[in-house]
mmCIF file of C-alpha atoms in Angstrom:
data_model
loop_
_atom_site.group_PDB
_atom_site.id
_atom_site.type_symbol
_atom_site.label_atom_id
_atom_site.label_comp_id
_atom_site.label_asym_id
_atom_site.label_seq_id
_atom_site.Cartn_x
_atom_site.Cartn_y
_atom_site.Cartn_z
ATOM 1 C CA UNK C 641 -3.069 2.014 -27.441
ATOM 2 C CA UNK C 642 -4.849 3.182 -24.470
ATOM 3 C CA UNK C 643 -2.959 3.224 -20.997
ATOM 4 C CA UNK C 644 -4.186 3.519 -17.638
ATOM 5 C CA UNK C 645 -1.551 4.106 -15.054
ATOM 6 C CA UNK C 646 -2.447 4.656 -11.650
ATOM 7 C CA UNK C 647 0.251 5.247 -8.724
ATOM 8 C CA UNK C 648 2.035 4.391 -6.592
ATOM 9 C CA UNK C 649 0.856 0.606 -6.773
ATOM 10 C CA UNK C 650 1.205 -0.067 -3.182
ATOM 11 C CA UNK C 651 0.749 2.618 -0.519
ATOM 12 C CA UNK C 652 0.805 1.436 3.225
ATOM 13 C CA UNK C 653 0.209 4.967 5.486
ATOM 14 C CA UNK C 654 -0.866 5.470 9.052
ATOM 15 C CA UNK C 655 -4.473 6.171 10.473
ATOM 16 C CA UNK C 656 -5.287 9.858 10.392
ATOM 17 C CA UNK C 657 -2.956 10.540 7.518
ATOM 18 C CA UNK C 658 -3.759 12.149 4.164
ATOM 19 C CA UNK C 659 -2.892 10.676 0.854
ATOM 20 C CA UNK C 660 -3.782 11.131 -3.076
ATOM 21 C CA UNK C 661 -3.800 7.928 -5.279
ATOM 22 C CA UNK C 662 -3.091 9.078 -9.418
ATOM 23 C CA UNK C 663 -4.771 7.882 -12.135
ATOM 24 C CA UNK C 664 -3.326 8.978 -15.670
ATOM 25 C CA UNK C 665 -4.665 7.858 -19.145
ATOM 26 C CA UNK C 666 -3.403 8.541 -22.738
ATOM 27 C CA UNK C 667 -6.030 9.266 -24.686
ATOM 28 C CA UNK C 668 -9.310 11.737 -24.320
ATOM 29 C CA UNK C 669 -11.957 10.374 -22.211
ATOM 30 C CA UNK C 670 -14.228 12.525 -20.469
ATOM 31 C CA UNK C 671 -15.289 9.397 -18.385
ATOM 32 C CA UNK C 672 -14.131 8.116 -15.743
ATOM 33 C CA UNK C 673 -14.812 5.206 -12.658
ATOM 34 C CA UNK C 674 -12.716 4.217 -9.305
ATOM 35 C CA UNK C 675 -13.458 0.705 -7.417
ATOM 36 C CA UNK C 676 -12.646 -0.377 -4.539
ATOM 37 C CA UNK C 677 -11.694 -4.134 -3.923
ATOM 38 C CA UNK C 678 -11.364 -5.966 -0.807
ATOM 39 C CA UNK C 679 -9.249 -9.082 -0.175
ATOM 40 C CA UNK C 680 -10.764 -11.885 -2.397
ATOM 41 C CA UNK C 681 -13.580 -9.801 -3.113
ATOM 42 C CA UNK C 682 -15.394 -8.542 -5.992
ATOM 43 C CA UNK C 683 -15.032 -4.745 -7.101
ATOM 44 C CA UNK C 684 -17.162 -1.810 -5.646
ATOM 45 C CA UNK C 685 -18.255 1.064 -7.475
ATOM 46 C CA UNK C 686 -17.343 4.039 -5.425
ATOM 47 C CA UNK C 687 -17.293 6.781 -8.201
ATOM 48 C CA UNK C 688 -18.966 8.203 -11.402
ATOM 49 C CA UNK C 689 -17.126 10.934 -13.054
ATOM 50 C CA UNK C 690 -18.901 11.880 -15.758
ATOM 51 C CA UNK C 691 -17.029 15.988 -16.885
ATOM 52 C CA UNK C 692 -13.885 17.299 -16.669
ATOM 53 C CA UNK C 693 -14.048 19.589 -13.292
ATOM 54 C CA UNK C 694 -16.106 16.471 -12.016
ATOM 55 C CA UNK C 695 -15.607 15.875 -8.070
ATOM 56 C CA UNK C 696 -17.458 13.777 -5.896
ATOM 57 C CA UNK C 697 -16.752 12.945 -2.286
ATOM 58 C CA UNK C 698 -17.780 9.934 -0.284
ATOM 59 C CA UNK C 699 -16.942 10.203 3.625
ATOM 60 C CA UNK C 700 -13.043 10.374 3.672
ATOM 61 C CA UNK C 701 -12.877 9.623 0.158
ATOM 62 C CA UNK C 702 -12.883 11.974 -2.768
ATOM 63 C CA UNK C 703 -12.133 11.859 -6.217
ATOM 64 C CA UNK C 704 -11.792 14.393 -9.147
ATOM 65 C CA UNK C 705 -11.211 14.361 -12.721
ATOM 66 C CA UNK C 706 -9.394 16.881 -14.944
ATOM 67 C CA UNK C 707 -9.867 15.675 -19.090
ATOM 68 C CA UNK C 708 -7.513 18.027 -19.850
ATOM 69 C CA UNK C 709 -4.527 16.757 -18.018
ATOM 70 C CA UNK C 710 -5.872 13.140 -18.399
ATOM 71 C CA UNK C 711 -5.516 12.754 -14.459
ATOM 72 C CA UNK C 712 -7.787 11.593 -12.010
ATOM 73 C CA UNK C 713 -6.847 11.782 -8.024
ATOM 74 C CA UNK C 714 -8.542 9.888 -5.534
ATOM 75 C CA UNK C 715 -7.472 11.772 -2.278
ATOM 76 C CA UNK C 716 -8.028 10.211 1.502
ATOM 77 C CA UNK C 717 -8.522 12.194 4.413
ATOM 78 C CA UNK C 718 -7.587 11.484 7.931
ATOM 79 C CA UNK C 719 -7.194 7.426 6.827
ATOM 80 C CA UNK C 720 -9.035 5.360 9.144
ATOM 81 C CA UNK C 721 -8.189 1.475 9.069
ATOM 82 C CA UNK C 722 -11.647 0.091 6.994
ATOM 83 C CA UNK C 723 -10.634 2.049 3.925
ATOM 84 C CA UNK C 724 -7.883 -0.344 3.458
ATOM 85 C CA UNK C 725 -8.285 -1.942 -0.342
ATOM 86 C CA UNK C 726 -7.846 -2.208 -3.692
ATOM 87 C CA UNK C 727 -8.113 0.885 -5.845
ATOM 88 C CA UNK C 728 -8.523 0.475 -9.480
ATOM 89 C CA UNK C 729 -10.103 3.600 -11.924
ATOM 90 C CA UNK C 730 -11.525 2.892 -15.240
ATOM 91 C CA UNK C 731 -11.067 4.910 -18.178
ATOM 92 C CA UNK C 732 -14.274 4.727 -20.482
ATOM 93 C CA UNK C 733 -13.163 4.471 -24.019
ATOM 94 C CA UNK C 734 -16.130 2.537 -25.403
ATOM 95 C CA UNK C 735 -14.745 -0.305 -23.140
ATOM 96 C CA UNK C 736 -13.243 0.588 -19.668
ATOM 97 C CA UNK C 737 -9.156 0.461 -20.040
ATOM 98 C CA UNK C 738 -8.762 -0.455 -16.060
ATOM 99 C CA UNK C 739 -5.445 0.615 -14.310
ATOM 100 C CA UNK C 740 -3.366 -2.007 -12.546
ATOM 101 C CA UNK C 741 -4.759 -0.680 -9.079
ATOM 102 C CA UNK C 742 -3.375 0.406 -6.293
ATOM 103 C CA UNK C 743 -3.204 -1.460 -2.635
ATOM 104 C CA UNK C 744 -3.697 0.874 0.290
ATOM 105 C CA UNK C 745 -3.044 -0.616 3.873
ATOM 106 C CA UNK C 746 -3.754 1.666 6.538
ATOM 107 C CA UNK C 747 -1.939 0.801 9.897
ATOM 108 C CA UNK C 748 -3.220 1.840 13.037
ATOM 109 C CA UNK E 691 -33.134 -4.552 -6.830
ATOM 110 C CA UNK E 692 -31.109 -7.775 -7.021
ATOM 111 C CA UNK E 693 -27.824 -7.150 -7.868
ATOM 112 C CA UNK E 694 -25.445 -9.472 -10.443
ATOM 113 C CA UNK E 695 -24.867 -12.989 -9.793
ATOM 114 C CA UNK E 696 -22.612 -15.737 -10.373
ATOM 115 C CA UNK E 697 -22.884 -19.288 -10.399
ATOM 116 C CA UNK E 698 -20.758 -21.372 -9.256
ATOM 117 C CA UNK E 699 -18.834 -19.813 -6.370
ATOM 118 C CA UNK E 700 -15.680 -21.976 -6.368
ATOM 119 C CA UNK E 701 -15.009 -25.039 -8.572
ATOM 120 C CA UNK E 702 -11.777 -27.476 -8.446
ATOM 121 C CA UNK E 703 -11.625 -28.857 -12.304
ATOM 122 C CA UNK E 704 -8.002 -30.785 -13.600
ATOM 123 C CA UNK E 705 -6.478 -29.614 -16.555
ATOM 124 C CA UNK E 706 -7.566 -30.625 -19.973
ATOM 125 C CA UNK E 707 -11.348 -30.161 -18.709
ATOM 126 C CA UNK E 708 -13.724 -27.730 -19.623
ATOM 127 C CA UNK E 709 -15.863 -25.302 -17.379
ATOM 128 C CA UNK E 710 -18.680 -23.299 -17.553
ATOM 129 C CA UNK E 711 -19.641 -20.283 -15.658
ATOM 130 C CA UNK E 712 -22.809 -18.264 -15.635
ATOM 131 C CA UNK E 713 -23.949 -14.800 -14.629
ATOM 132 C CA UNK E 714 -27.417 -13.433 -14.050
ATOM 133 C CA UNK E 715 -26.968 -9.452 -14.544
ATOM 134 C CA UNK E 716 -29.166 -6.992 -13.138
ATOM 135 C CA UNK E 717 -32.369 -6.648 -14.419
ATOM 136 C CA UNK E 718 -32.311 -4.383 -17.075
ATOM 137 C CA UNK E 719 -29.365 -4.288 -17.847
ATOM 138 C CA UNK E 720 -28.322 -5.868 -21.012
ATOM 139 C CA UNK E 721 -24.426 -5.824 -21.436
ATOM 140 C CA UNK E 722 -22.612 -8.341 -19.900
ATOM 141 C CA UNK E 723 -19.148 -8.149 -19.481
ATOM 142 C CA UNK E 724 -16.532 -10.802 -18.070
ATOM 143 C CA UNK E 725 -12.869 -10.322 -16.744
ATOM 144 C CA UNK E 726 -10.055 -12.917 -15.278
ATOM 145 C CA UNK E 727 -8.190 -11.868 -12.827
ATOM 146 C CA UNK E 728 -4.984 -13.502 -11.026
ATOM 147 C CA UNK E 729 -2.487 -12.266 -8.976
ATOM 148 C CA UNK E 730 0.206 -11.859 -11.416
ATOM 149 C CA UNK E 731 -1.782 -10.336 -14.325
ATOM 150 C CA UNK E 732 -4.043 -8.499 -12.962
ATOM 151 C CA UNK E 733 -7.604 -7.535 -13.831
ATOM 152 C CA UNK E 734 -8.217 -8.850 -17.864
ATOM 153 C CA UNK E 735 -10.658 -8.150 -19.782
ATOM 154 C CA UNK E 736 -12.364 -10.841 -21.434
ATOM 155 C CA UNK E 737 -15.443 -10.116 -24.103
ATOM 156 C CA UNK E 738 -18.575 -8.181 -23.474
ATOM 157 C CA UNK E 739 -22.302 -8.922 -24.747
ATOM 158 C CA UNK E 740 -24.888 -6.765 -25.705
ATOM 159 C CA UNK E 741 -28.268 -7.701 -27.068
ATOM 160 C CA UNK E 742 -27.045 -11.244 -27.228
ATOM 161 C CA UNK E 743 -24.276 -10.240 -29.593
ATOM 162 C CA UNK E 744 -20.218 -9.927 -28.924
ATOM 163 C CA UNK E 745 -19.155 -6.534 -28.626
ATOM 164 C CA UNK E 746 -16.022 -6.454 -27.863
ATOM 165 C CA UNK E 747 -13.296 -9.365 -27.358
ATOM 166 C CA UNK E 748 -10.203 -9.252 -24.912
ATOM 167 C CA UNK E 749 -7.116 -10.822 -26.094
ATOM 168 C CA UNK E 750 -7.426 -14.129 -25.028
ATOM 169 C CA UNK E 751 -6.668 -18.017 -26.629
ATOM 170 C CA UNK E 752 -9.846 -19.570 -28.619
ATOM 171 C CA UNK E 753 -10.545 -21.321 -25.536
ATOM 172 C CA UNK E 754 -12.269 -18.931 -23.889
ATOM 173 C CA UNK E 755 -15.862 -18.505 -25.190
ATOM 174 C CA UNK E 756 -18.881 -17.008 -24.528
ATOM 175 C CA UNK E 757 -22.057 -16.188 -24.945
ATOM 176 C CA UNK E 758 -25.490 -14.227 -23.970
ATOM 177 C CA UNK E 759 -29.115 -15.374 -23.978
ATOM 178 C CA UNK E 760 -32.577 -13.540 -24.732
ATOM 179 C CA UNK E 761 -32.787 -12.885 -20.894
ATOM 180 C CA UNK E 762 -29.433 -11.293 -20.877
ATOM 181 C CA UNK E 763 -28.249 -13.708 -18.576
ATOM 182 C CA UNK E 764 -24.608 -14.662 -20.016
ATOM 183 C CA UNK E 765 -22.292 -17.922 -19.762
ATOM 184 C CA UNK E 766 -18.117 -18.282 -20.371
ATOM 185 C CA UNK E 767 -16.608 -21.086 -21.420
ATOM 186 C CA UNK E 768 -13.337 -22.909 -21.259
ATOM 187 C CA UNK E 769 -11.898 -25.435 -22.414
ATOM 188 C CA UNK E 770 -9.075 -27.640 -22.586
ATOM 189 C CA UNK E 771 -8.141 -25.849 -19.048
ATOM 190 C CA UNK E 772 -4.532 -24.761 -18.316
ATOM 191 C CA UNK E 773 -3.009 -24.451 -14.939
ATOM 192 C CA UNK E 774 -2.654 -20.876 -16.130
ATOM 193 C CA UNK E 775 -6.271 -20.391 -15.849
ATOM 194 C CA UNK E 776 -6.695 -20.723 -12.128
ATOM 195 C CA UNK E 777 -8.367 -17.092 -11.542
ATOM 196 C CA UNK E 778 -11.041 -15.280 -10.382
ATOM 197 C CA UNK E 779 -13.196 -14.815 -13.292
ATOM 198 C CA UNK E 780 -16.002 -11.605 -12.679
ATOM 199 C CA UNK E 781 -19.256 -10.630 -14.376
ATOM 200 C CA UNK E 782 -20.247 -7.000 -14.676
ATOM 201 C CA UNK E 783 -23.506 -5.930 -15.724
ATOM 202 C CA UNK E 784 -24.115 -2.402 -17.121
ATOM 203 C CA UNK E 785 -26.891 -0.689 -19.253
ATOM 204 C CA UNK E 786 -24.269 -0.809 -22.031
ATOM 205 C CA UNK E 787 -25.052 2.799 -23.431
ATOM 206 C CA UNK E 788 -24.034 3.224 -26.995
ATOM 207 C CA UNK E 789 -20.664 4.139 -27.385
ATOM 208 C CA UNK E 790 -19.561 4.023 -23.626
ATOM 209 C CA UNK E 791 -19.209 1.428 -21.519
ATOM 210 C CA UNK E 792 -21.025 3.203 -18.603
ATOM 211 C CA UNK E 793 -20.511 2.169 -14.796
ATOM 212 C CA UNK E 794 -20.311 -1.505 -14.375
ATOM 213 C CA UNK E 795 -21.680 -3.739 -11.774
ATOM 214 C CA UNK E 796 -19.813 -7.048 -10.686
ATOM 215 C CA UNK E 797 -20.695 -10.211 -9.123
ATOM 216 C CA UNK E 798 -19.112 -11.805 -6.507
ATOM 217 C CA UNK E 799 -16.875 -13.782 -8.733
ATOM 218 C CA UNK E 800 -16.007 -17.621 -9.648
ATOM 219 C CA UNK E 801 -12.805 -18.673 -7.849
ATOM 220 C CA UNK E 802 -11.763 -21.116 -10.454
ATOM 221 C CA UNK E 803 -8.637 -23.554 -9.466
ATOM 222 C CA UNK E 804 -7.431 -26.014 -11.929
ATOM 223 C CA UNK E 805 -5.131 -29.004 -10.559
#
């Protein structure tokens, strides 16, 4: 069976801090998607990453993907307030295999 | 380009009813894919439809059925509703490339409560 595990789960960190969420899956996938979700919400697509050695960067966000070691990291730099969310990746294995998703409050 | 949408918004329904929710995807795109998701369990995935056809089923009861029209617009229903339902229940819309899933598109959601 297919797992997605992402951590940590929850993540509260100060404004102007840096932090890397982890996204692990269990099977090959050369695939991969992070959302963002807001308080009641729907989800965002924030990245496409379609190769291993993938990495795209969005403002303070960027996010990588290495097939080989299954991992995904989804690193924020110099956390500013509005980024607080919901951050779920996607695995694409014919169907996405989502991760539980992990809830980043920024504090000022 | 509009994007995916969902009708209704927020319903109230009492258990033992039945509901039906509908999602226009983006046009184009002709997989359809619906999730639950509460508080406690998390994002679920329910089915996805492709070319009017079911492509791939979650593992949820009977009661939760769908179904996709020549347009590619797609409904979900359920019946016999269980307090355990309560969710919010999203649409995604993708291209639905063969053999991936591809980047997904969701709606705003139907907040579903069931008294």
């Amino acid at each position: 069976e297919l797992k997605v595990e992402q951590n940590p789960l929850f993540l509260s960190m100060q404004e102007g801090k840096n932090y890397t969420i982890y996204c692990n899956y269990s099977t090959t996938s050369d695939r991969l998607y992070w959302y963002r979700q807001d308080p009641g919400k729907s989800l965002e697509s924030l990245f496409v990453l379609l190769s291993n050695g993938a990495v795209k960067q969005e403002g303070r966000l960027m996010a990588s993907l290495d097939t080989k070691a299954r991992l995904s990291t989804l690193h924020i730099t110099a956390a500013v307030h509005d980024l607080s969310a919901t951050y779920f990746c996607a695995v694409d294995n014919y169907q996405l295999i989502w991760g539980a998703g992990t809830k980043l409050i920024i504090k000022p | 380009k509009a994007g995916v949408t969902q009708t209704p918004r927020y319903l109230i329904k009492t258990r033992g009813q039945q509901v039906t929710l509908s999602c226009s995807p983006i046009s184009g795109h002709r997989s359809v894919s619906w999730y639950q998701q509460t508080p406690g369990q998390g994002l679920q995935f329910l089915f996805e439809y492709f070319s009017e056809t079911q492509r791939n089923k979650g593992n949820f009861p009977g009661r939760f059925s769908g179904r996709q029209f020549s347009n590619s617009r797609s409904e979900m229903n359920v019946s016999t509703l269980e307090l355990g339902d309560s969710a919010l229940y999203l649409c995604a819309s993708g291209e639905g490339v063969r053999e991936r899933a591809g980047e997904l598109f969701f709606g705003e959601g139907s907040r579903l409560t069931v008294l």
